[in-house]
Amino acid sequence: MAISPSINGQNNITNGLTNRHQVDGNNGTGGTHAKPRVFALDPLHSEALTFAEKHFDLVLPGDEGADQWREEAQGLLVRGSYVTAEDLERAASTKGGKLKYISKQGTGVDKIDTVNARKLGIPVMNTPGVNAQAVAELAFGMMLSLARQTPSIDRRIRKGVSVTKLDGWKGQMLYGKTLGVIGGGNIGLLVAKMFAGAFSGKIVLYDPYLKSLDTWHAAIPNTSIHKVLEIDELLTTSDIVTIHVPLTPSTENMISTSQFKIMKPTAILINTARGGIINEEDLAQALLNEEIFAAGLDAFTSEPPSLARYPDLCASRILVLHANLFSRLRVSRWFKISSMPLKARWRIRYVKSF
């Protein structure tokens, strides 16, 4: 399994659609009749469930024996659960080493110990780009909501507090503004395309792993796109900053106190990537000190977020979400596609290759 961490949110992880193997559905010793035993560590969408049950001997959370996945699973379907080094060691120590593949729904694999998976020869497969449109639309919606202070005004009205133009509610216009994109993968590109198309804005991009802007210029013609070498240059020049990178040692706490101090006081910060990229305590302080204008978060170090866990953030000018707002079609497609790499790995007679 080859994994090359990339700041653009698309780790180079084996996608499972090639290099297929024939394994036995029970013990991996050569038979091709029995369905492979696959454990879903998280609930599945109904359409994905139908697909998975057709091709696998599927065990769902709550099923009898669901906690035996370390000993029994040949394949795993993972959305938000952790797969630790201890889990992998237990799976590998099982007679015959049954666990052959792990398929992650979505791009990020930070909750799976990929280092030990590699050592044990267990490929980790993800589904980059499947939810790109949905996440991009969410980030775009957050920008608009925060720029016009829609959430804050809505909360006041619902509490019975009158809101008038004299109350000092001063929103921002986004037309002609500069969008800073951290991470030049599928989602970052889509957000930039939406922003440029809607607001005729300029784009500043930070992604040390992206070697060429050809794809960006082709997707967003007649738009100023400036790629910077240092993140500080992006932060000092951008009116909106949107984050689309995986959580890695190099991106953890990427945005902290020193970064907030150089951002514009009118800046809006959006994170739909991973919790831990922004230092949450520093963000709360920056909002309190009015070092930036507002922030929109769909990812947290502690999930799901709560008022008890984040009292300072919830009291600030911030839009807190933890839903990713997938459409029904997008959720179904996302879950179903995450099952396909596992299906492709077992070329069993009743499954057509694709």
Coordinates of C-alpha atoms in Angstrom, one line a residue:
M1 CA 0.0 0.0 0.0
A2 CA 1.4 3.3 -1.0
I3 CA 0.5 6.4 0.9
S4 CA 1.9 9.8 0.0
P5 CA 0.5 12.5 2.3
S6 CA -0.7 15.5 0.2
I7 CA -1.9 18.9 1.4
N8 CA -4.5 18.9 -1.3
G9 CA -6.8 16.5 0.6
Q10 CA -6.2 13.5 -1.6
N11 CA -3.8 11.0 0.0
N12 CA -2.4 8.8 -2.7
I13 CA -4.0 5.6 -1.3
T14 CA -4.6 2.4 -3.2
N15 CA -8.1 2.9 -4.6
G16 CA -8.9 -0.8 -4.8
L17 CA -10.2 -0.8 -8.4
T18 CA -7.2 -2.5 -9.9
N19 CA -4.8 -5.3 -8.9
R20 CA -7.6 -7.5 -7.9
H21 CA -7.1 -10.7 -5.9
Q22 CA -9.0 -13.9 -5.6
V23 CA -9.5 -14.9 -2.0
D24 CA -11.7 -17.3 -0.2
G25 CA -14.8 -15.9 1.5
N26 CA -13.9 -17.6 4.8
N27 CA -10.2 -18.0 5.2
G28 CA -8.4 -16.5 2.2
T29 CA -6.9 -19.8 1.0
G30 CA -8.2 -19.9 -2.6
G31 CA -11.9 -20.7 -2.8
T32 CA -14.1 -18.4 -4.8
H33 CA -17.7 -19.3 -3.8
A34 CA -18.4 -17.9 -0.3
K35 CA -19.1 -14.2 0.1
P36 CA -16.2 -12.4 1.9
R37 CA -17.1 -11.4 5.5
V38 CA -17.1 -7.6 5.8
F39 CA -17.8 -5.6 8.9
A40 CA -19.3 -2.1 8.7
L41 CA -18.0 -0.2 11.8
D42 CA -20.5 2.6 11.2
P43 CA -24.2 2.6 10.0
L44 CA -24.8 2.4 6.3
H45 CA -27.2 4.3 4.1
S46 CA -30.1 2.1 3.0
E47 CA -29.1 1.9 -0.7
A48 CA -25.5 1.2 0.3
L49 CA -26.8 -1.5 2.6
T50 CA -28.6 -3.2 -0.2
F51 CA -25.5 -3.1 -2.4
A52 CA -23.2 -4.4 0.4
E53 CA -25.5 -7.2 1.4
K54 CA -25.6 -8.4 -2.2
H55 CA -21.9 -8.8 -2.4
F56 CA -20.7 -9.4 1.1
D57 CA -21.4 -11.5 4.2
L58 CA -22.1 -8.2 5.9
V59 CA -22.1 -7.6 9.7
L60 CA -23.5 -4.2 10.9
P61 CA -23.1 -2.3 14.1
G62 CA -25.4 -3.9 16.7
D63 CA -25.5 -7.3 14.9
E64 CA -24.6 -10.3 17.0
G65 CA -20.9 -10.8 16.9
A66 CA -20.2 -7.2 15.6
D67 CA -17.5 -6.7 18.3
Q68 CA -15.6 -9.7 16.8
W69 CA -14.5 -7.8 13.7
R70 CA -10.8 -7.9 14.8
E71 CA -10.9 -11.7 14.7
E72 CA -13.4 -12.3 11.9
A73 CA -13.4 -9.5 9.4
Q74 CA -11.8 -10.0 5.9
G75 CA -12.8 -6.4 5.0
L76 CA -13.9 -3.3 6.9
L77 CA -16.1 -0.4 5.9
V78 CA -15.3 2.7 7.9
R79 CA -16.8 6.1 8.0
G80 CA -15.9 7.8 11.4
S81 CA -14.7 5.0 13.6
Y82 CA -11.1 4.6 14.6
V83 CA -8.9 1.7 13.6
T84 CA -5.9 1.7 15.9
A85 CA -2.6 0.0 15.9
E86 CA -3.9 -2.4 18.6
D87 CA -6.9 -3.2 16.5
L88 CA -4.6 -4.1 13.5
E89 CA -2.2 -6.1 15.6
R90 CA -5.1 -8.2 17.0
A91 CA -6.4 -8.7 13.5
A92 CA -3.0 -9.8 12.2
S93 CA -2.5 -12.2 15.1
T94 CA -5.7 -14.0 14.3
K95 CA -5.0 -17.4 12.7
G96 CA -4.6 -16.9 9.0
G97 CA -4.6 -13.1 9.3
K98 CA -8.1 -12.7 8.0
L99 CA -8.2 -8.9 7.6
K100 CA -7.3 -8.1 3.9
Y101 CA -8.7 -4.6 3.2
I102 CA -10.0 -1.5 4.8
S103 CA -12.3 0.9 2.8
K104 CA -12.8 4.4 4.1
Q105 CA -15.9 6.4 3.2
G106 CA -14.5 9.8 2.2
T107 CA -11.0 11.1 1.7
G108 CA -9.4 11.5 5.1
V109 CA -7.8 8.5 6.7
D110 CA -6.5 10.2 9.9
K111 CA -8.6 7.9 12.1
I112 CA -7.0 4.8 10.7
D113 CA -3.4 3.8 11.6
T114 CA -2.1 3.7 8.1
V115 CA 1.5 3.3 9.2
N116 CA 0.8 0.0 10.9
A117 CA -1.6 -1.1 8.2
R118 CA 1.2 -0.7 5.7
K119 CA 3.6 -2.7 7.9
L120 CA 1.0 -5.5 8.1
G121 CA 0.3 -5.5 4.4
I122 CA -3.3 -4.3 4.8
P123 CA -4.3 -1.9 2.0
V124 CA -6.4 1.2 3.0
M125 CA -8.7 2.5 0.3
N126 CA -10.5 5.8 0.3
T127 CA -13.0 7.5 -2.0
P128 CA -11.5 11.0 -2.9
G129 CA -13.8 13.4 -4.7
V130 CA -17.1 11.6 -4.0
N131 CA -18.3 14.3 -1.6
A132 CA -16.4 17.2 -3.1
Q133 CA -19.4 19.0 -4.6
A134 CA -21.4 18.7 -1.3
V135 CA -18.6 20.0 0.8
A136 CA -17.8 22.8 -1.6
E137 CA -21.4 24.0 -1.5
L138 CA -21.4 23.9 2.3
A139 CA -18.2 26.1 2.4
F140 CA -19.7 28.5 0.0
G141 CA -22.9 28.7 2.0
M142 CA -21.0 29.4 5.2
M143 CA -19.2 32.3 3.5
L144 CA -22.5 34.0 2.5
S145 CA -24.1 33.3 5.9
L146 CA -21.2 34.7 7.9
A147 CA -20.6 37.7 5.6
R148 CA -24.2 38.9 6.1
Q149 CA -24.3 37.7 9.7
T150 CA -27.4 35.6 9.0
P151 CA -27.0 33.1 11.8
S152 CA -26.5 35.8 14.5
I153 CA -29.5 37.8 13.3
D154 CA -31.6 34.7 13.1
R155 CA -30.7 33.6 16.7
R156 CA -31.6 37.1 18.1
I157 CA -35.0 37.1 16.3
R158 CA -35.8 33.6 17.6
K159 CA -35.0 34.8 21.1
G160 CA -37.5 37.7 20.7
V161 CA -34.8 40.4 20.4
S162 CA -35.6 43.0 17.8
V163 CA -33.0 43.6 15.1
T164 CA -32.9 46.9 13.3
K165 CA -30.5 48.7 11.0
L166 CA -29.6 50.9 13.9
D167 CA -28.3 48.0 16.0
G168 CA -24.9 48.1 14.2
W169 CA -25.4 44.9 12.2
K170 CA -22.9 45.5 9.5
G171 CA -22.5 42.6 7.1
Q172 CA -20.0 42.4 4.3
M173 CA -20.3 42.1 0.5
L174 CA -18.2 39.5 -1.2
Y175 CA -18.1 40.9 -4.7
G176 CA -14.6 41.5 -5.9
K177 CA -13.0 40.1 -2.7
T178 CA -10.0 37.8 -2.4
L179 CA -10.5 34.1 -1.5
G180 CA -7.6 32.3 0.1
V181 CA -7.7 28.5 -0.6
I182 CA -5.5 26.2 1.6
G183 CA -5.3 22.9 -0.3
G184 CA -5.7 22.7 -4.1
G185 CA -7.5 19.4 -4.4
N186 CA -11.0 18.7 -5.7
I187 CA -12.9 20.6 -3.0
G188 CA -10.6 23.6 -3.0
L189 CA -10.9 23.9 -6.7
L190 CA -14.7 23.7 -6.7
V191 CA -15.0 26.3 -3.9
A192 CA -12.7 28.7 -5.9
K193 CA -14.7 28.1 -9.1
M194 CA -18.0 29.0 -7.3
F195 CA -16.5 32.0 -5.6
A196 CA -15.0 33.4 -8.8
G197 CA -18.1 32.8 -10.8
A198 CA -20.5 34.3 -8.2
F199 CA -18.4 37.3 -7.1
S200 CA -15.7 37.9 -9.7
G201 CA -13.2 37.5 -7.0
K202 CA -9.5 36.9 -7.0
I203 CA -8.0 33.6 -5.8
V204 CA -4.9 33.0 -3.7
L205 CA -3.8 29.4 -3.4
Y206 CA -1.4 27.7 -1.0
D207 CA -0.5 24.1 -1.7
P208 CA 3.2 23.1 -1.8
Y209 CA 2.4 19.8 -3.3
L210 CA 0.5 21.2 -6.4
K211 CA 3.1 21.7 -9.1
S212 CA 1.0 23.1 -11.9
L213 CA -2.0 25.5 -12.1
D214 CA -3.1 24.2 -15.5
T215 CA -6.1 22.5 -14.1
W216 CA -7.1 25.6 -12.1
H217 CA -6.7 27.9 -15.1
A218 CA -8.8 25.6 -17.3
A219 CA -11.5 25.3 -14.7
I220 CA -11.6 29.0 -13.8
P221 CA -10.7 31.0 -16.9
N222 CA -10.3 34.8 -16.9
T223 CA -9.7 34.8 -13.1
S224 CA -6.7 36.0 -11.2
I225 CA -5.1 32.9 -9.5
H226 CA -2.0 33.5 -7.5
K227 CA -0.1 30.6 -5.9
V228 CA 2.0 31.5 -2.9
L229 CA 4.9 29.7 -1.4
E230 CA 4.2 30.7 2.2
I231 CA 0.9 30.5 4.0
D232 CA 1.4 33.8 5.7
E233 CA 1.2 35.6 2.4
L234 CA -2.2 34.0 1.8
L235 CA -3.4 35.0 5.3
T236 CA -2.4 38.6 5.1
T237 CA -4.0 39.2 1.7
S238 CA -7.2 37.1 1.8
D239 CA -10.7 38.3 2.8
I240 CA -12.0 34.8 3.1
V241 CA -9.8 31.8 4.0
T242 CA -11.1 28.3 3.3
I243 CA -9.3 25.1 4.4
H244 CA -9.3 21.9 2.4
V245 CA -6.3 19.8 3.6
P246 CA -6.0 16.5 5.5
L247 CA -5.0 16.4 9.2
T248 CA -1.3 15.4 9.3
P249 CA 1.5 16.4 11.6
S250 CA 2.4 19.2 9.2
T251 CA -1.2 20.6 9.2
E252 CA -2.1 20.2 12.8
N253 CA -2.6 23.6 14.4
M254 CA -1.7 25.2 11.1
I255 CA -3.9 28.2 12.0
S256 CA -3.1 29.4 15.6
T257 CA -2.5 32.7 17.4
S258 CA 0.4 33.9 15.2
Q259 CA -1.7 33.3 12.1
F260 CA -4.8 35.1 13.5
K261 CA -2.7 38.1 14.3
I262 CA -1.7 38.7 10.7
M263 CA -5.1 38.1 9.2
K264 CA -7.4 41.0 8.3
P265 CA -9.8 42.0 11.0
T266 CA -12.6 41.6 8.4
A267 CA -11.5 38.1 7.5
I268 CA -13.8 35.1 7.4
L269 CA -12.3 31.7 8.2
I270 CA -14.0 28.5 6.9
N271 CA -13.0 24.9 7.9
T272 CA -14.8 22.0 6.4
A273 CA -11.7 19.7 6.5
R274 CA -10.6 18.3 9.8
G275 CA -10.7 19.3 13.4
G276 CA -7.2 20.1 14.7
I277 CA -6.0 22.1 11.7
I278 CA -7.3 25.2 13.5
N279 CA -6.3 25.6 17.2
E280 CA -9.8 26.0 18.6
E281 CA -8.8 27.8 21.8
D282 CA -6.8 30.3 19.8
L283 CA -9.7 30.8 17.4
A284 CA -12.0 31.6 20.3
Q285 CA -9.6 34.2 21.6
A286 CA -9.1 35.7 18.2
L287 CA -12.9 36.1 17.8
L288 CA -13.2 37.6 21.2
N289 CA -10.4 40.1 20.4
E290 CA -11.9 40.8 17.0
E291 CA -8.7 39.8 15.2
I292 CA -10.9 38.2 12.6
F293 CA -14.6 38.9 11.6
A294 CA -16.1 35.4 11.8
A295 CA -15.5 31.7 11.4
G296 CA -17.5 28.7 10.1
L297 CA -16.6 25.2 11.3
D298 CA -17.8 21.8 10.2
A299 CA -14.9 19.9 11.8
F300 CA -13.8 19.8 15.4
T301 CA -11.3 18.0 17.6
S302 CA -14.2 16.8 19.7
E303 CA -17.1 15.5 17.7
P304 CA -20.0 16.0 17.8
P305 CA -19.5 19.6 19.1
S306 CA -21.5 20.8 22.0
L307 CA -22.1 24.0 24.0
A308 CA -20.5 22.3 27.1
R309 CA -17.3 21.5 25.1
Y310 CA -17.1 24.8 23.2
P311 CA -18.7 27.6 25.3
D312 CA -16.4 30.3 24.1
L313 CA -16.7 29.4 20.5
C314 CA -20.5 29.2 20.6
A315 CA -20.6 32.6 22.2
S316 CA -18.6 34.1 19.4
R317 CA -19.5 35.2 15.9
I318 CA -19.3 31.7 14.5
L319 CA -21.3 29.3 12.5
V320 CA -21.0 25.8 14.0
L321 CA -22.1 22.8 12.0
H322 CA -21.4 19.1 12.1
A323 CA -23.5 17.7 9.3
N324 CA -21.7 18.3 6.0
L325 CA -25.2 18.8 4.6
F326 CA -25.2 16.0 2.1
S327 CA -28.1 15.6 -0.2
R328 CA -29.9 12.3 -0.1
L329 CA -28.4 11.4 -3.4
R330 CA -24.9 12.4 -2.4
V331 CA -25.1 10.3 0.8
S332 CA -26.3 7.3 -1.0
R333 CA -23.6 7.6 -3.7
W334 CA -20.9 8.2 -1.1
F335 CA -21.7 5.1 1.0
K336 CA -22.2 2.9 -2.1
I337 CA -18.9 3.9 -3.7
S338 CA -17.0 3.1 -0.5
S339 CA -18.2 -0.5 -0.8
M340 CA -17.0 -0.8 -4.4
P341 CA -13.3 -1.1 -3.7
L342 CA -13.9 -4.0 -1.4
K343 CA -16.2 -5.6 -4.0
A344 CA -13.5 -5.2 -6.7
R345 CA -10.8 -6.8 -4.5
W346 CA -12.7 -10.1 -4.5
R347 CA -13.3 -11.4 -8.0
I348 CA -15.9 -13.9 -7.0
R349 CA -18.1 -15.6 -9.6
Y350 CA -21.3 -13.9 -8.8
V351 CA -19.8 -10.4 -8.9
K352 CA -19.1 -8.7 -12.2
S353 CA -15.8 -6.8 -12.5
F354 CA -16.0 -3.2 -13.3

